[in-house]
Amino acid sequence: MYQTLYPVFEQAISIFTDIRFTIGGTVITLAAILQAIFLFLIIIFLARGFKALLRKHLLSRLGIDATNREAIATIISYSLAILSFLIILQLTGINVASLAVIAGGLGIGVGFGLQSITKNFISGLTLLTERKLKVGDFIEFSGISGYVKEVSLRSTLIRTRDGGDVVVPNSELVENHILNWTYDSYIARIKVPVGVAYGTDPALVTETLLHVAYQEPTVVHDPAPRVVFQGFGDSSLNFELWVWVTRIDDEPFIKSALNFAIEYNLRQHQIAIPFPQRDLWIRNPEALSLIGSRQTSVASSASTGPSSPIPTTQVPALRDFLRQVPYFHGFSDLELRQLIEIGYRKRLQPSDILFRENDAGDAFYIVLSGSVEVFVEKLNKQLAILSAGQFFGELSLILGIPRTATVRALEVTTLFVINSKSFSKLLQNYPEFYNVIFNELCKHQKELEERQKQLRELGLLNPDEDDKNPIVWVRKRLKNLFNL
């Protein structure tokens, strides 16, 4: 069989070697051209791998920032790819100098046919060298806003707030006006409009809005927040709160937090937020009173007896449930809203195990509906049944101690959950929470001593934070556990 196929292969190879082209006095075979194309594809593949290796490993070890890594890796990888291709052309017998004849002849045609690609290529070099747009920058243009994820020679990848990736040709970024919010810093100003009812003291409004601004942890104090009286609206006095924030890319969340705080504080000072109103003037009020008396008499004659009120059942709010927890008892409505915002709902089916004994105490739970059973598996002993409005696990979350029992759902149950990660972020952003919770913990010194002893027996107590005084131990543990 080998003897049969060998002549066929030999004849096929001879076809590729016999077909020749003469370019600029240099004879090139079809085999050399195919070999050059094959090696060119390999070079592209290796160049991409080398670019990723440079960007993610070699340059990062040198301490170069992400933007410079991207620019350096792109330029080096493309330069090496072009140099390697020219060397391969020479090794395959293709004289590079002879290709100048073809390049000159096709230059005009390529210029017109590939002008868009060439334009984007040059624009990519411009972006990489000038570095007006860098990887990680938050930009806005043509109705698109997002983070620069990657800058290549032909296009730029932008990751939107919604998680989508937009591929933008580099020429559009070079030729159009781009708003780079983070060119040299993430600090920028946002404006929050506020309207209050006529008759409100503008000084009180200014004081209230500035109080809100200084209480928000994402607002910087230099430049200082300002309140601008915009003018007199149809139904309100119009103000704007101007604040400089640490992360302009978090503008929607910062505005939301400020709006919540503004509404709460205006309500505390009994400052009304108006809505459009119109006055109705009646020329003949006596005619209206006559119509009203007739309708009243008709309604009285049609009545068949006293109406009974429709019974309504009001579902308790999660805010009211949170207030029943001793550690959150003194929280204001605004602080409770922040607790509600960091939590999430968890649904359990009957017999689902939520956690077991000795599991990490990394979450706090409130039963919104249904019921759960708390029991000790080893002893097969039931400790309690918790229903809607009751809570558990708050001490395990705050002190980071293991669970002492197993919890299982008795029916379809919905829980409100605050986990350790969200709780840590809340304490870091709002130091006043730490003081309130610490002061509440200090009221239960006996229970703290028992928990400290339990951790010591299990070998889970860090020697650096251990102390004979449980209050001192709690302070150290909270700071270590939540990086305060």
Coordinates of C-alpha atoms in Angstrom, one line a residue:
M1 CA 0.0 0.0 0.0
Y2 CA 2.9 2.4 0.8
Q3 CA 4.3 1.7 -2.6
T4 CA 1.0 2.6 -4.2
L5 CA 0.5 5.9 -2.3
Y6 CA 4.1 7.1 -2.4
P7 CA 4.0 8.0 -6.1
V8 CA 0.7 9.9 -5.6
F9 CA 2.2 12.0 -2.8
E10 CA 5.4 12.6 -4.8
Q11 CA 3.4 13.8 -7.8
A12 CA 1.3 16.1 -5.6
I13 CA 4.4 17.6 -4.1
S14 CA 6.0 18.1 -7.5
I15 CA 2.9 20.1 -8.6
F16 CA 3.4 22.6 -5.7
T17 CA 7.1 22.9 -6.5
D18 CA 6.7 23.1 -10.3
I19 CA 4.2 26.0 -10.1
R20 CA 6.4 29.1 -10.0
F21 CA 5.9 32.9 -9.9
T22 CA 8.4 35.5 -10.8
I23 CA 8.3 38.7 -8.7
G24 CA 10.9 41.4 -9.2
G25 CA 13.3 38.9 -10.7
T26 CA 12.8 36.4 -7.9
V27 CA 11.3 33.0 -8.6
I28 CA 8.8 31.9 -5.9
T29 CA 7.2 28.5 -5.8
L30 CA 3.6 27.8 -4.7
A31 CA 5.0 25.6 -2.0
A32 CA 7.0 28.5 -0.6
I33 CA 3.8 30.7 -0.6
L34 CA 1.8 28.1 1.3
Q35 CA 4.6 27.5 3.7
A36 CA 4.8 31.3 4.4
I37 CA 1.0 31.5 5.0
F38 CA 1.1 28.5 7.4
L39 CA 4.0 30.1 9.3
F40 CA 2.2 33.4 9.3
L41 CA -0.8 31.9 11.1
I42 CA 1.5 30.3 13.6
I43 CA 3.1 33.7 14.2
I44 CA -0.3 35.3 14.9
F45 CA -1.2 32.6 17.4
L46 CA 2.2 32.8 19.2
A47 CA 2.0 36.7 19.2
R48 CA -1.3 36.6 21.0
G49 CA 0.0 34.1 23.5
F50 CA 3.1 36.2 24.1
K51 CA 1.0 39.3 24.5
A52 CA -1.1 37.6 27.3
L53 CA 2.1 36.3 28.9
L54 CA 3.7 39.7 28.9
R55 CA 0.6 41.5 30.2
K56 CA -0.5 39.0 32.9
H57 CA 2.8 37.7 34.2
L58 CA 6.1 39.3 33.1
L59 CA 5.1 43.0 33.2
S60 CA 2.9 42.6 36.3
R61 CA 5.9 41.3 38.3
L62 CA 7.8 44.5 37.4
G63 CA 5.1 46.5 39.2
I64 CA 3.8 48.2 36.0
D65 CA 0.2 49.3 36.1
A66 CA -2.5 47.7 34.0
T67 CA -2.7 50.5 31.4
N68 CA 1.0 50.5 30.7
R69 CA 1.1 46.7 30.6
E70 CA -1.6 46.7 27.9
A71 CA 0.3 49.3 25.8
I72 CA 3.7 47.7 26.1
A73 CA 2.5 44.2 25.5
T74 CA 0.6 45.2 22.4
I75 CA 3.4 47.1 20.8
I76 CA 6.1 44.5 21.6
S77 CA 3.9 41.5 20.4
Y78 CA 3.0 43.2 17.1
S79 CA 6.5 44.4 16.5
L80 CA 7.9 40.9 17.1
A81 CA 5.2 39.4 14.9
I82 CA 6.1 41.7 11.9
L83 CA 9.9 41.0 12.4
S84 CA 9.3 37.3 12.6
F85 CA 7.2 37.3 9.4
L86 CA 9.9 39.2 7.5
I87 CA 12.6 36.7 8.7
I88 CA 10.4 33.7 7.6
L89 CA 9.9 35.3 4.2
Q90 CA 13.7 35.4 3.8
L91 CA 14.2 31.9 5.0
T92 CA 11.6 30.5 2.6
G93 CA 13.4 32.1 -0.3
I94 CA 11.2 35.1 -0.9
N95 CA 13.2 38.2 -1.3
V96 CA 11.6 41.0 0.8
A97 CA 13.1 43.7 -1.4
S98 CA 11.3 42.2 -4.4
L99 CA 7.9 42.6 -2.6
A100 CA 8.4 46.4 -2.7
V101 CA 7.3 46.2 -6.4
I102 CA 4.0 44.6 -5.4
A103 CA 3.6 46.8 -2.4
G104 CA 4.0 49.9 -4.6
G105 CA 1.5 48.6 -7.1
L106 CA -1.1 47.5 -4.6
G107 CA -0.6 50.4 -2.2
I108 CA -3.3 52.6 -3.7
G109 CA -5.8 49.8 -4.0
V110 CA -5.1 48.6 -0.4
G111 CA -5.3 52.2 0.8
F112 CA -8.8 52.6 -0.6
G113 CA -10.0 49.1 0.2
L114 CA -8.6 48.8 3.7
Q115 CA -8.7 52.5 4.7
S116 CA -11.1 51.8 7.6
I117 CA -8.8 49.1 9.0
T118 CA -5.8 51.3 8.5
K119 CA -7.6 54.2 10.2
N120 CA -8.5 52.1 13.2
F121 CA -4.9 50.7 13.3
I122 CA -3.3 54.2 13.4
S123 CA -5.9 55.3 16.0
G124 CA -5.1 52.3 18.1
L125 CA -1.4 53.3 18.1
T126 CA -2.4 56.8 19.0
L127 CA -4.4 55.7 22.0
L128 CA -1.7 53.4 23.2
T129 CA 1.1 56.0 22.9
E130 CA -0.8 59.1 24.1
R131 CA -2.6 57.1 26.9
K132 CA -5.6 59.5 27.1
L133 CA -7.8 56.5 27.5
K134 CA -6.4 53.8 29.8
V135 CA -7.5 50.4 30.9
G136 CA -9.8 50.8 33.9
D137 CA -10.9 54.4 33.0
F138 CA -14.6 55.1 33.3
I139 CA -15.7 56.9 30.1
E140 CA -18.9 58.2 28.5
F141 CA -19.7 58.9 24.9
S142 CA -22.5 58.6 22.4
G143 CA -24.9 57.4 25.1
I144 CA -22.5 54.7 26.2
S145 CA -20.8 54.7 29.6
G146 CA -18.5 52.0 31.1
Y147 CA -15.0 50.9 31.9
V148 CA -12.2 50.5 29.4
K149 CA -11.5 46.8 29.5
E150 CA -9.0 46.4 26.7
V151 CA -7.3 48.6 24.1
S152 CA -6.1 46.8 21.0
L153 CA -4.7 48.1 17.7
R154 CA -8.1 47.9 15.9
S155 CA -10.7 48.4 18.6
T156 CA -11.4 49.1 22.3
L157 CA -13.5 46.9 24.6
I158 CA -15.8 48.8 27.0
R159 CA -17.6 47.0 29.9
T160 CA -20.9 48.7 30.7
R161 CA -22.4 49.0 34.2
D162 CA -24.9 46.3 33.1
G163 CA -22.1 43.9 32.5
G164 CA -22.2 44.0 28.6
D165 CA -19.1 44.4 26.5
V166 CA -19.2 47.0 23.7
V167 CA -16.6 46.8 20.9
V168 CA -15.8 50.3 19.6
P169 CA -13.5 51.0 16.6
N170 CA -10.5 53.1 17.7
S171 CA -11.2 55.8 15.1
E172 CA -14.5 56.7 16.9
L173 CA -12.6 57.2 20.2
V174 CA -10.0 59.4 18.5
E175 CA -12.3 61.6 16.4
N176 CA -15.2 62.1 18.8
H177 CA -15.5 63.9 22.1
I178 CA -15.0 61.4 25.0
L179 CA -15.8 62.3 28.6
N180 CA -13.2 60.5 30.7
W181 CA -14.4 60.7 34.3
T182 CA -11.3 59.1 35.7
Y183 CA -8.5 60.6 33.7
D184 CA -6.4 61.5 36.7
S185 CA -8.8 60.6 39.6
Y186 CA -12.1 58.9 40.4
I187 CA -13.2 62.0 42.4
A188 CA -15.9 64.1 40.7
R189 CA -19.0 66.1 41.4
I190 CA -22.6 65.0 41.3
K191 CA -25.7 67.1 41.7
V192 CA -28.9 66.0 43.6
P193 CA -32.0 68.2 42.9
V194 CA -34.4 68.8 45.9
G195 CA -37.7 70.6 45.9
V196 CA -39.4 71.8 49.1
A197 CA -42.7 73.5 49.8
Y198 CA -43.1 77.3 49.7
G199 CA -42.9 78.8 53.1
T200 CA -40.0 76.5 54.1
D201 CA -37.0 78.3 55.7
P202 CA -34.2 78.1 53.1
A203 CA -31.5 78.2 55.9
L204 CA -33.1 75.0 57.4
V205 CA -33.1 73.3 54.1
T206 CA -29.4 74.2 53.5
E207 CA -28.5 72.9 57.0
T208 CA -30.3 69.7 56.5
L209 CA -28.8 69.0 53.1
L210 CA -25.3 69.7 54.2
H211 CA -25.8 67.4 57.2
V212 CA -26.8 64.6 54.9
A213 CA -23.8 65.3 52.7
Y214 CA -21.3 65.1 55.6
Q215 CA -22.9 61.9 56.9
E216 CA -22.4 60.1 53.6
P217 CA -19.0 58.2 53.7
T218 CA -18.5 58.4 49.9
V219 CA -18.6 62.2 49.9
V220 CA -15.3 64.0 50.3
H221 CA -15.0 67.2 52.4
D222 CA -12.5 69.0 50.2
P223 CA -13.9 70.4 48.0
A224 CA -16.7 70.9 50.5
P225 CA -20.4 70.1 49.7
R226 CA -22.5 73.0 48.7
V227 CA -26.2 73.8 48.5
V228 CA -27.4 75.9 45.5
F229 CA -30.8 77.7 45.5
Q230 CA -31.8 77.2 41.9
G231 CA -34.9 79.3 41.9
F232 CA -38.7 79.4 42.3
G233 CA -40.6 76.6 40.7
D234 CA -44.3 76.3 39.9
S235 CA -45.0 74.5 43.2
S236 CA -41.6 74.3 45.0
L237 CA -38.4 76.1 46.1
N238 CA -35.8 74.3 44.0
F239 CA -32.4 73.5 45.5
E240 CA -29.4 71.4 44.4
L241 CA -27.0 69.6 46.6
W242 CA -23.5 69.6 45.0
V243 CA -21.1 67.0 46.4
W244 CA -17.7 65.6 45.4
V245 CA -17.6 61.8 45.7
T246 CA -14.7 59.3 45.9
R247 CA -16.0 57.1 43.1
I248 CA -17.9 58.8 40.3
D249 CA -18.6 55.4 38.6
D250 CA -20.8 54.6 41.7
E251 CA -23.0 57.7 41.0
P252 CA -26.3 55.8 40.8
F253 CA -25.8 54.1 44.2
I254 CA -24.4 57.3 45.8
K255 CA -27.4 59.3 44.5
S256 CA -29.8 56.7 45.8
A257 CA -28.2 56.7 49.3
L258 CA -28.3 60.5 49.3
N259 CA -32.0 60.6 48.2
F260 CA -32.9 58.1 51.0
A261 CA -31.1 60.2 53.6
I262 CA -32.5 63.5 52.3
E263 CA -36.1 62.2 52.4
Y264 CA -35.6 60.9 56.0
N265 CA -34.0 64.1 57.3
L266 CA -36.6 66.3 55.6
R267 CA -39.3 64.2 57.2
Q268 CA -37.6 64.6 60.6
H269 CA -37.6 68.4 60.3
Q270 CA -41.2 68.3 59.0
I271 CA -40.2 69.9 55.7
A272 CA -42.7 69.0 53.0
I273 CA -41.8 67.8 49.5
P274 CA -44.6 69.3 47.4
F275 CA -46.3 68.1 44.3
P276 CA -47.9 70.2 41.5
Q277 CA -51.3 71.7 42.5
R278 CA -54.0 73.8 40.8
D279 CA -56.6 76.1 42.3
L280 CA -60.2 75.7 41.0
W281 CA -62.3 78.9 41.1
I282 CA -66.1 78.5 40.9
R283 CA -68.3 81.4 39.7
N284 CA -71.6 80.1 41.1
P285 CA -70.8 78.2 44.3
E286 CA -74.6 78.2 45.3
A287 CA -75.3 76.0 42.3
L288 CA -72.7 73.5 43.4
S289 CA -74.2 73.4 46.9
L290 CA -77.6 72.7 45.4
I291 CA -76.2 69.7 43.3
G292 CA -74.5 68.4 46.4
S293 CA -77.7 68.4 48.5
R294 CA -79.6 66.5 45.8
Q295 CA -77.0 63.8 45.6
T296 CA -77.0 63.4 49.3
S297 CA -80.7 62.8 49.4
V298 CA -80.5 60.2 46.6
A299 CA -77.8 58.4 48.4
S300 CA -79.7 58.4 51.7
S301 CA -82.8 56.9 50.0
A302 CA -80.8 54.2 48.3
S303 CA -79.1 53.0 51.5
T304 CA -80.4 49.7 52.9
G305 CA -78.6 49.7 56.2
P306 CA -75.3 50.4 57.9
S307 CA -72.2 49.2 56.0
S308 CA -69.6 47.1 57.9
P309 CA -65.9 47.9 57.5
I310 CA -63.8 45.4 55.4
P311 CA -61.3 43.7 57.6
T312 CA -57.7 44.2 56.6
T313 CA -54.6 42.4 57.8
Q314 CA -51.4 44.4 57.8
V315 CA -48.2 42.4 57.2
P316 CA -45.4 43.5 59.6
A317 CA -42.6 45.3 57.8
L318 CA -39.1 43.9 57.8
R319 CA -38.0 47.2 59.5
D320 CA -40.2 46.3 62.5
F321 CA -38.7 42.8 62.7
L322 CA -35.2 44.3 62.7
R323 CA -36.1 46.6 65.5
Q324 CA -36.9 43.5 67.7
V325 CA -33.2 42.5 67.5
P326 CA -31.5 44.0 70.6
Y327 CA -28.4 45.0 68.6
F328 CA -30.5 47.0 66.1
H329 CA -33.1 48.3 68.6
G330 CA -31.7 51.9 68.7
F331 CA -31.3 52.2 64.9
S332 CA -33.2 54.9 63.1
D333 CA -35.3 54.3 60.0
L334 CA -32.5 55.4 57.8
E335 CA -30.0 53.0 59.4
L336 CA -32.5 50.1 59.3
R337 CA -32.9 50.8 55.5
Q338 CA -29.2 50.3 55.1
L339 CA -29.4 47.0 56.9
I340 CA -32.3 46.0 54.7
E341 CA -30.3 47.0 51.6
I342 CA -27.4 44.7 52.3
G343 CA -29.5 41.7 53.0
Y344 CA -31.2 39.2 50.7
R345 CA -34.0 36.6 50.8
K346 CA -33.5 32.9 51.1
R347 CA -36.2 30.3 50.5
L348 CA -36.2 26.9 52.1
Q349 CA -38.3 23.9 51.3
P350 CA -39.7 21.6 54.0
S351 CA -36.8 19.5 55.7
D352 CA -34.1 21.7 54.1
I353 CA -31.1 22.1 56.5
L354 CA -30.0 25.7 56.8
F355 CA -26.8 25.0 58.8
R356 CA -25.5 22.3 61.2
E357 CA -23.7 22.4 64.6
N358 CA -20.2 23.7 64.4
D359 CA -20.7 25.3 61.0
A360 CA -19.2 28.8 60.6
G361 CA -21.4 31.5 62.0
D362 CA -21.3 33.7 59.0
A363 CA -24.9 35.0 58.7
F364 CA -27.8 36.3 60.7
Y365 CA -31.5 35.3 59.9
I366 CA -35.0 36.7 60.4
V367 CA -38.0 34.4 59.6
L368 CA -40.3 36.3 57.2
S369 CA -42.7 33.5 56.7
G370 CA -43.0 29.8 57.6
S371 CA -41.1 28.3 60.5
V372 CA -37.8 26.5 61.3
E373 CA -36.8 24.0 64.0
V374 CA -33.7 24.5 66.1
F375 CA -32.3 21.2 67.5
V376 CA -29.2 19.3 68.6
E377 CA -28.5 16.4 66.3
K378 CA -26.3 14.5 68.6
L379 CA -28.9 14.5 71.4
N380 CA -31.9 14.4 69.0
K381 CA -33.3 17.2 71.1
Q382 CA -35.5 20.1 69.9
L383 CA -34.5 23.4 71.4
A384 CA -37.1 25.8 69.7
I385 CA -39.5 26.4 66.8
L386 CA -39.1 29.9 65.3
S387 CA -41.9 31.5 63.2
A388 CA -42.4 34.7 61.4
G389 CA -40.8 37.7 63.1
Q390 CA -38.3 35.7 65.1
F391 CA -34.6 35.8 64.5
F392 CA -31.5 33.8 65.2
G393 CA -27.7 33.7 64.5
E394 CA -27.0 37.4 65.2
L395 CA -24.3 36.7 67.8
S396 CA -22.6 34.2 65.6
L397 CA -22.4 36.7 62.8
I398 CA -21.2 39.6 65.0
L399 CA -18.5 37.5 66.8
G400 CA -17.8 35.0 64.1
I401 CA -18.4 32.0 66.4
P402 CA -19.5 28.4 65.3
R403 CA -23.1 27.4 65.4
T404 CA -24.2 25.6 68.5
A405 CA -27.3 23.9 66.9
T406 CA -28.8 22.7 63.7
V407 CA -31.6 24.6 62.0
R408 CA -34.1 22.9 59.6
A409 CA -37.2 24.2 57.8
L410 CA -40.5 22.7 58.9
E411 CA -42.5 24.1 56.0
V412 CA -41.9 26.4 53.0
T413 CA -40.0 29.2 54.7
T414 CA -38.6 32.6 53.6
L415 CA -35.7 34.1 55.5
F416 CA -34.0 37.5 55.5
V417 CA -30.3 37.0 55.5
I418 CA -27.4 39.3 56.4
N419 CA -24.0 37.6 55.7
S420 CA -20.6 38.4 57.0
K421 CA -19.3 40.0 53.9
S422 CA -22.1 42.5 53.6
F423 CA -22.1 43.2 57.4
S424 CA -18.3 43.9 57.3
K425 CA -18.8 46.3 54.4
L426 CA -21.5 48.1 56.4
L427 CA -19.4 48.5 59.5
Q428 CA -16.5 49.8 57.4
N429 CA -18.6 52.4 55.6
Y430 CA -20.6 53.4 58.7
P431 CA -18.4 53.5 61.8
E432 CA -21.4 54.6 64.0
F433 CA -22.8 51.1 63.5
Y434 CA -19.8 49.6 65.2
N435 CA -20.2 51.8 68.2
V436 CA -23.9 51.0 68.6
I437 CA -23.4 47.2 68.3
F438 CA -20.3 47.2 70.6
N439 CA -22.2 49.1 73.3
E440 CA -25.1 46.6 73.0
L441 CA -22.7 43.7 73.3
C442 CA -21.2 45.1 76.4
K443 CA -24.6 44.8 78.1
H444 CA -24.4 41.0 77.9
Q445 CA -21.0 40.4 79.6
K446 CA -22.0 37.0 81.1
E447 CA -23.0 35.6 77.7
L448 CA -19.7 37.0 76.2
E449 CA -17.7 35.2 78.9
E450 CA -19.5 31.9 77.9
R451 CA -18.8 32.4 74.2
Q452 CA -15.2 33.3 74.9
K453 CA -14.7 30.2 77.0
Q454 CA -16.4 28.1 74.3
L455 CA -13.9 29.4 71.6
R456 CA -11.0 28.9 73.9
E457 CA -12.0 25.2 74.5
L458 CA -12.4 24.6 70.8
G459 CA -9.0 26.2 70.1
L460 CA -10.5 28.9 67.9
L461 CA -9.5 31.8 70.0
N462 CA -6.7 33.9 68.5
P463 CA -4.0 34.5 71.2
D464 CA -3.5 38.0 70.0
E465 CA -7.0 39.0 70.8
D466 CA -7.6 36.9 73.9
D467 CA -8.0 38.9 77.1
K468 CA -9.3 38.3 80.6
N469 CA -11.7 41.1 80.2
P470 CA -14.4 40.0 77.8
I471 CA -15.2 43.6 76.7
V472 CA -11.6 44.1 75.6
W473 CA -11.7 40.7 73.8
V474 CA -14.9 41.7 71.9
R475 CA -13.4 45.0 70.8
K476 CA -10.3 43.2 69.5
R477 CA -12.3 40.5 67.8
L478 CA -14.6 42.9 66.0
K479 CA -11.7 44.9 64.6
N480 CA -9.9 41.7 63.5
L481 CA -13.0 40.0 62.1
F482 CA -14.3 42.9 60.1
N483 CA -11.0 44.7 59.3
L484 CA -12.0 47.8 61.2

